[in-house]
Amino acid sequence: VADRWHLWHGLAEAVVREVAAHSACWAGATGLQEGPRARSTAERWAQVHGLLDKGVGLLDCSRRLNLSLKTIKRYARAGAPERLQRVPKYRPTLVDPYREHLRTRRAEEPGVPVQQLLREIRGLGYQGSSNLLHRYLNQGRAEDARSHLSPRRAAGLLLTRPDRLTAAQQERLDQLAAACPEITTMLDLVRAFATLLKPEEANAARLEDWAHAARAADLPHLHSFVRGLEQDHDAVLAALTQPHHNGRTEGVNTKTKMLKRQMSGRAGFNLLRHRILLA
């Protein structure tokens, strides 16, 4: 019997990769990465697909371009070079709470000095440095109507139960779905798969229908997840149709790995054996 948590986790990882691959659709004002890296990505994509169009195999492409087979497969899955680009990765900063003030002031007075903005937000409680504010403005983050959204956070909106989304999160999710038809399809597939995690006999037929719909969609990473389900079909089917689960076994495995990490390089096998038997 497959572990239902791992089934959901595998789907979640595929969703994160798909959302990242469709950054060009939903990134909006945040924009994609630019510069030499973006240009080299586009050139490499053209090289890979140029060889594939001539009938060259993946392994031969790897040898000719001196790239790993995994990299070649990633470029081959992308229908356009934009699918390989990602939104910039920005971490939360002390400037974020004052983004709306900065955006409004720069819209009203485009030439307002940065030092003037620094004095204003410090009056509102900002405790960061001047360099942090300069970097924030140079990255264009103050012009965004909303805070920066990473692919993982965007995928989190798709994977959250609808009744647990706040009004702001639901609005953001609606914008993501409206920006990209593939995201809309993926949202429907995610919610359909979530209903399968409640074991029922009828889930056997529903799983086949779900897999067929997933293969029909233009979602290569989800196709990989479906292939994984098919390779372990009997165990997956048992997990979705039977009340049994292997959660206790997974718990013991996790605890054993924790004990190994705690003792790595500091104790031998005998002590590890005693700790596991006495736990």
CSV table of N, CA, C and O in Angstrom, one decimal, residues 188-215 225-226 229-230 233 236-237 240-242:
chain,number,residue,atom,x,y,z
A,188,ASP,N,-7.5,22.4,-11.7
A,188,ASP,CA,-8.6,21.4,-11.7
A,188,ASP,C,-8.0,20.0,-11.4
A,188,ASP,O,-8.7,19.2,-10.7
A,189,LEU,N,-6.9,19.7,-12.0
A,189,LEU,CA,-6.3,18.3,-11.8
A,189,LEU,C,-5.8,18.2,-10.3
A,189,LEU,O,-6.0,17.1,-9.8
A,190,VAL,N,-5.3,19.2,-9.7
A,190,VAL,CA,-4.9,19.1,-8.3
A,190,VAL,C,-6.1,18.8,-7.4
A,190,VAL,O,-6.1,18.0,-6.5
A,191,ARG,N,-7.2,19.6,-7.6
A,191,ARG,CA,-8.3,19.4,-6.8
A,191,ARG,C,-9.0,18.1,-7.0
A,191,ARG,O,-9.6,17.5,-6.1
A,192,ALA,N,-9.0,17.6,-8.3
A,192,ALA,CA,-9.5,16.3,-8.5
A,192,ALA,C,-8.7,15.2,-7.9
A,192,ALA,O,-9.3,14.2,-7.3
A,193,PHE,N,-7.4,15.3,-7.9
A,193,PHE,CA,-6.5,14.3,-7.2
A,193,PHE,C,-6.7,14.3,-5.7
A,193,PHE,O,-6.7,13.3,-5.1
A,194,ALA,N,-7.0,15.5,-5.1
A,194,ALA,CA,-7.2,15.6,-3.7
A,194,ALA,C,-8.4,14.8,-3.3
A,194,ALA,O,-8.4,14.2,-2.2
A,195,THR,N,-9.4,14.8,-4.1
A,195,THR,CA,-10.6,14.0,-3.7
A,195,THR,C,-10.3,12.5,-3.7
A,195,THR,O,-11.0,11.7,-3.0
A,196,LEU,N,-9.3,12.0,-4.5
A,196,LEU,CA,-8.9,10.6,-4.5
A,196,LEU,C,-8.2,10.1,-3.3
A,196,LEU,O,-8.2,8.9,-3.0
A,197,LEU,N,-7.7,11.1,-2.5
A,197,LEU,CA,-7.0,10.7,-1.3
A,197,LEU,C,-7.9,10.2,-0.2
A,197,LEU,O,-7.4,9.7,0.9
A,198,LYS,N,-9.2,10.3,-0.3
A,198,LYS,CA,-10.1,9.7,0.6
A,198,LYS,C,-10.5,8.4,0.0
A,198,LYS,O,-11.2,8.3,-0.9
A,199,PRO,N,-10.0,7.3,0.7
A,199,PRO,CA,-10.2,6.0,0.0
A,199,PRO,C,-11.6,5.6,-0.2
A,199,PRO,O,-12.5,5.6,0.7
A,200,GLU,N,-11.9,5.2,-1.4
A,200,GLU,CA,-13.2,4.6,-1.8
A,200,GLU,C,-13.0,3.6,-3.0
A,200,GLU,O,-12.1,3.7,-3.7
A,201,GLU,N,-13.9,2.7,-3.1
A,201,GLU,CA,-13.8,1.7,-4.1
A,201,GLU,C,-13.9,2.3,-5.5
A,201,GLU,O,-13.2,1.9,-6.5
A,202,ALA,N,-14.7,3.4,-5.6
A,202,ALA,CA,-14.9,4.0,-6.9
A,202,ALA,C,-13.7,4.8,-7.4
A,202,ALA,O,-13.6,5.2,-8.6
A,203,ASN,N,-12.7,4.9,-6.5
A,203,ASN,CA,-11.5,5.7,-6.9
A,203,ASN,C,-10.6,5.0,-8.0
A,203,ASN,O,-9.8,5.6,-8.6
A,204,ALA,N,-10.8,3.7,-8.1
A,204,ALA,CA,-10.1,2.9,-9.1
A,204,ALA,C,-10.4,3.5,-10.5
A,204,ALA,O,-9.5,3.8,-11.3
A,205,ALA,N,-11.7,3.6,-10.8
A,205,ALA,CA,-12.0,4.2,-12.1
A,205,ALA,C,-11.7,5.7,-12.2
A,205,ALA,O,-11.3,6.2,-13.3
A,206,ARG,N,-11.9,6.4,-11.1
A,206,ARG,CA,-11.6,7.8,-11.1
A,206,ARG,C,-10.1,8.1,-11.4
A,206,ARG,O,-9.7,9.1,-12.0
A,207,LEU,N,-9.2,7.2,-10.8
A,207,LEU,CA,-7.8,7.4,-11.0
A,207,LEU,C,-7.4,7.2,-12.5
A,207,LEU,O,-6.6,8.0,-13.0
A,208,GLU,N,-8.0,6.3,-13.2
A,208,GLU,CA,-7.8,6.1,-14.6
A,208,GLU,C,-8.2,7.3,-15.4
A,208,GLU,O,-7.5,7.8,-16.3
A,209,ASP,N,-9.4,7.9,-15.0
A,209,ASP,CA,-9.9,9.1,-15.7
A,209,ASP,C,-8.9,10.3,-15.5
A,209,ASP,O,-8.7,11.1,-16.4
A,210,TRP,N,-8.5,10.4,-14.2
A,210,TRP,CA,-7.6,11.5,-13.8
A,210,TRP,C,-6.3,11.4,-14.6
A,210,TRP,O,-5.8,12.4,-15.1
A,211,ALA,N,-5.7,10.2,-14.7
A,211,ALA,CA,-4.4,10.0,-15.4
A,211,ALA,C,-4.6,10.3,-16.8
A,211,ALA,O,-3.7,10.9,-17.5
A,212,HIS,N,-5.7,9.9,-17.4
A,212,HIS,CA,-6.0,10.2,-18.9
A,212,HIS,C,-6.0,11.7,-19.1
A,212,HIS,O,-5.5,12.3,-20.0
A,213,ALA,N,-6.7,12.5,-18.2
A,213,ALA,CA,-6.8,13.9,-18.3
A,213,ALA,C,-5.5,14.6,-18.1
A,213,ALA,O,-5.2,15.6,-18.8
A,214,ALA,N,-4.7,14.1,-17.2
A,214,ALA,CA,-3.4,14.6,-16.9
A,214,ALA,C,-2.4,14.5,-18.1
A,214,ALA,O,-1.7,15.4,-18.5
A,215,ARG,N,-2.5,13.3,-18.8
A,215,ARG,CA,-1.7,13.0,-19.9
A,215,ARG,C,-2.1,13.9,-21.1
A,215,ARG,O,-1.2,14.3,-22.0
A,225,PHE,N,4.9,12.7,-13.2
A,225,PHE,CA,4.3,12.2,-12.0
A,225,PHE,C,3.3,11.0,-12.3
A,225,PHE,O,3.3,10.0,-11.6
A,226,VAL,N,2.6,11.1,-13.4
A,226,VAL,CA,1.6,10.1,-13.8
A,226,VAL,C,2.4,8.8,-14.1
A,226,VAL,O,2.0,7.7,-13.8
A,229,LEU,N,3.2,7.0,-11.0
A,229,LEU,CA,2.0,6.3,-10.5
A,229,LEU,C,1.8,5.0,-11.2
A,229,LEU,O,1.5,4.0,-10.6
A,230,GLU,N,2.0,5.0,-12.5
A,230,GLU,CA,1.8,3.8,-13.3
A,230,GLU,C,2.9,2.7,-13.0
A,230,GLU,O,2.6,1.5,-13.0
A,233,HIS,N,1.6,1.0,-9.8
A,233,HIS,CA,0.1,1.1,-10.0
A,233,HIS,C,-0.7,0.4,-8.9
A,233,HIS,O,-1.6,0.9,-8.3
A,236,VAL,N,-0.4,2.1,-5.5
A,236,VAL,CA,-1.2,3.4,-5.5
A,236,VAL,C,-2.7,3.1,-5.5
A,236,VAL,O,-3.4,3.8,-4.8
A,237,LEU,N,-3.1,2.1,-6.3
A,237,LEU,CA,-4.5,1.8,-6.3
A,237,LEU,C,-5.0,1.3,-4.9
A,237,LEU,O,-6.1,1.6,-4.5
A,240,LEU,N,-5.6,4.3,-2.6
A,240,LEU,CA,-6.7,5.1,-2.9
A,240,LEU,C,-8.1,4.4,-2.7
A,240,LEU,O,-9.1,5.0,-2.8
A,241,THR,N,-8.0,3.1,-2.6
A,241,THR,CA,-9.3,2.3,-2.5
A,241,THR,C,-9.4,1.6,-1.1
A,241,THR,O,-10.5,1.2,-0.8
A,242,GLN,N,-8.3,1.4,-0.4
A,242,GLN,CA,-8.4,0.7,0.9
A,242,GLN,C,-8.1,1.6,2.0
A,242,GLN,O,-7.4,2.6,1.9
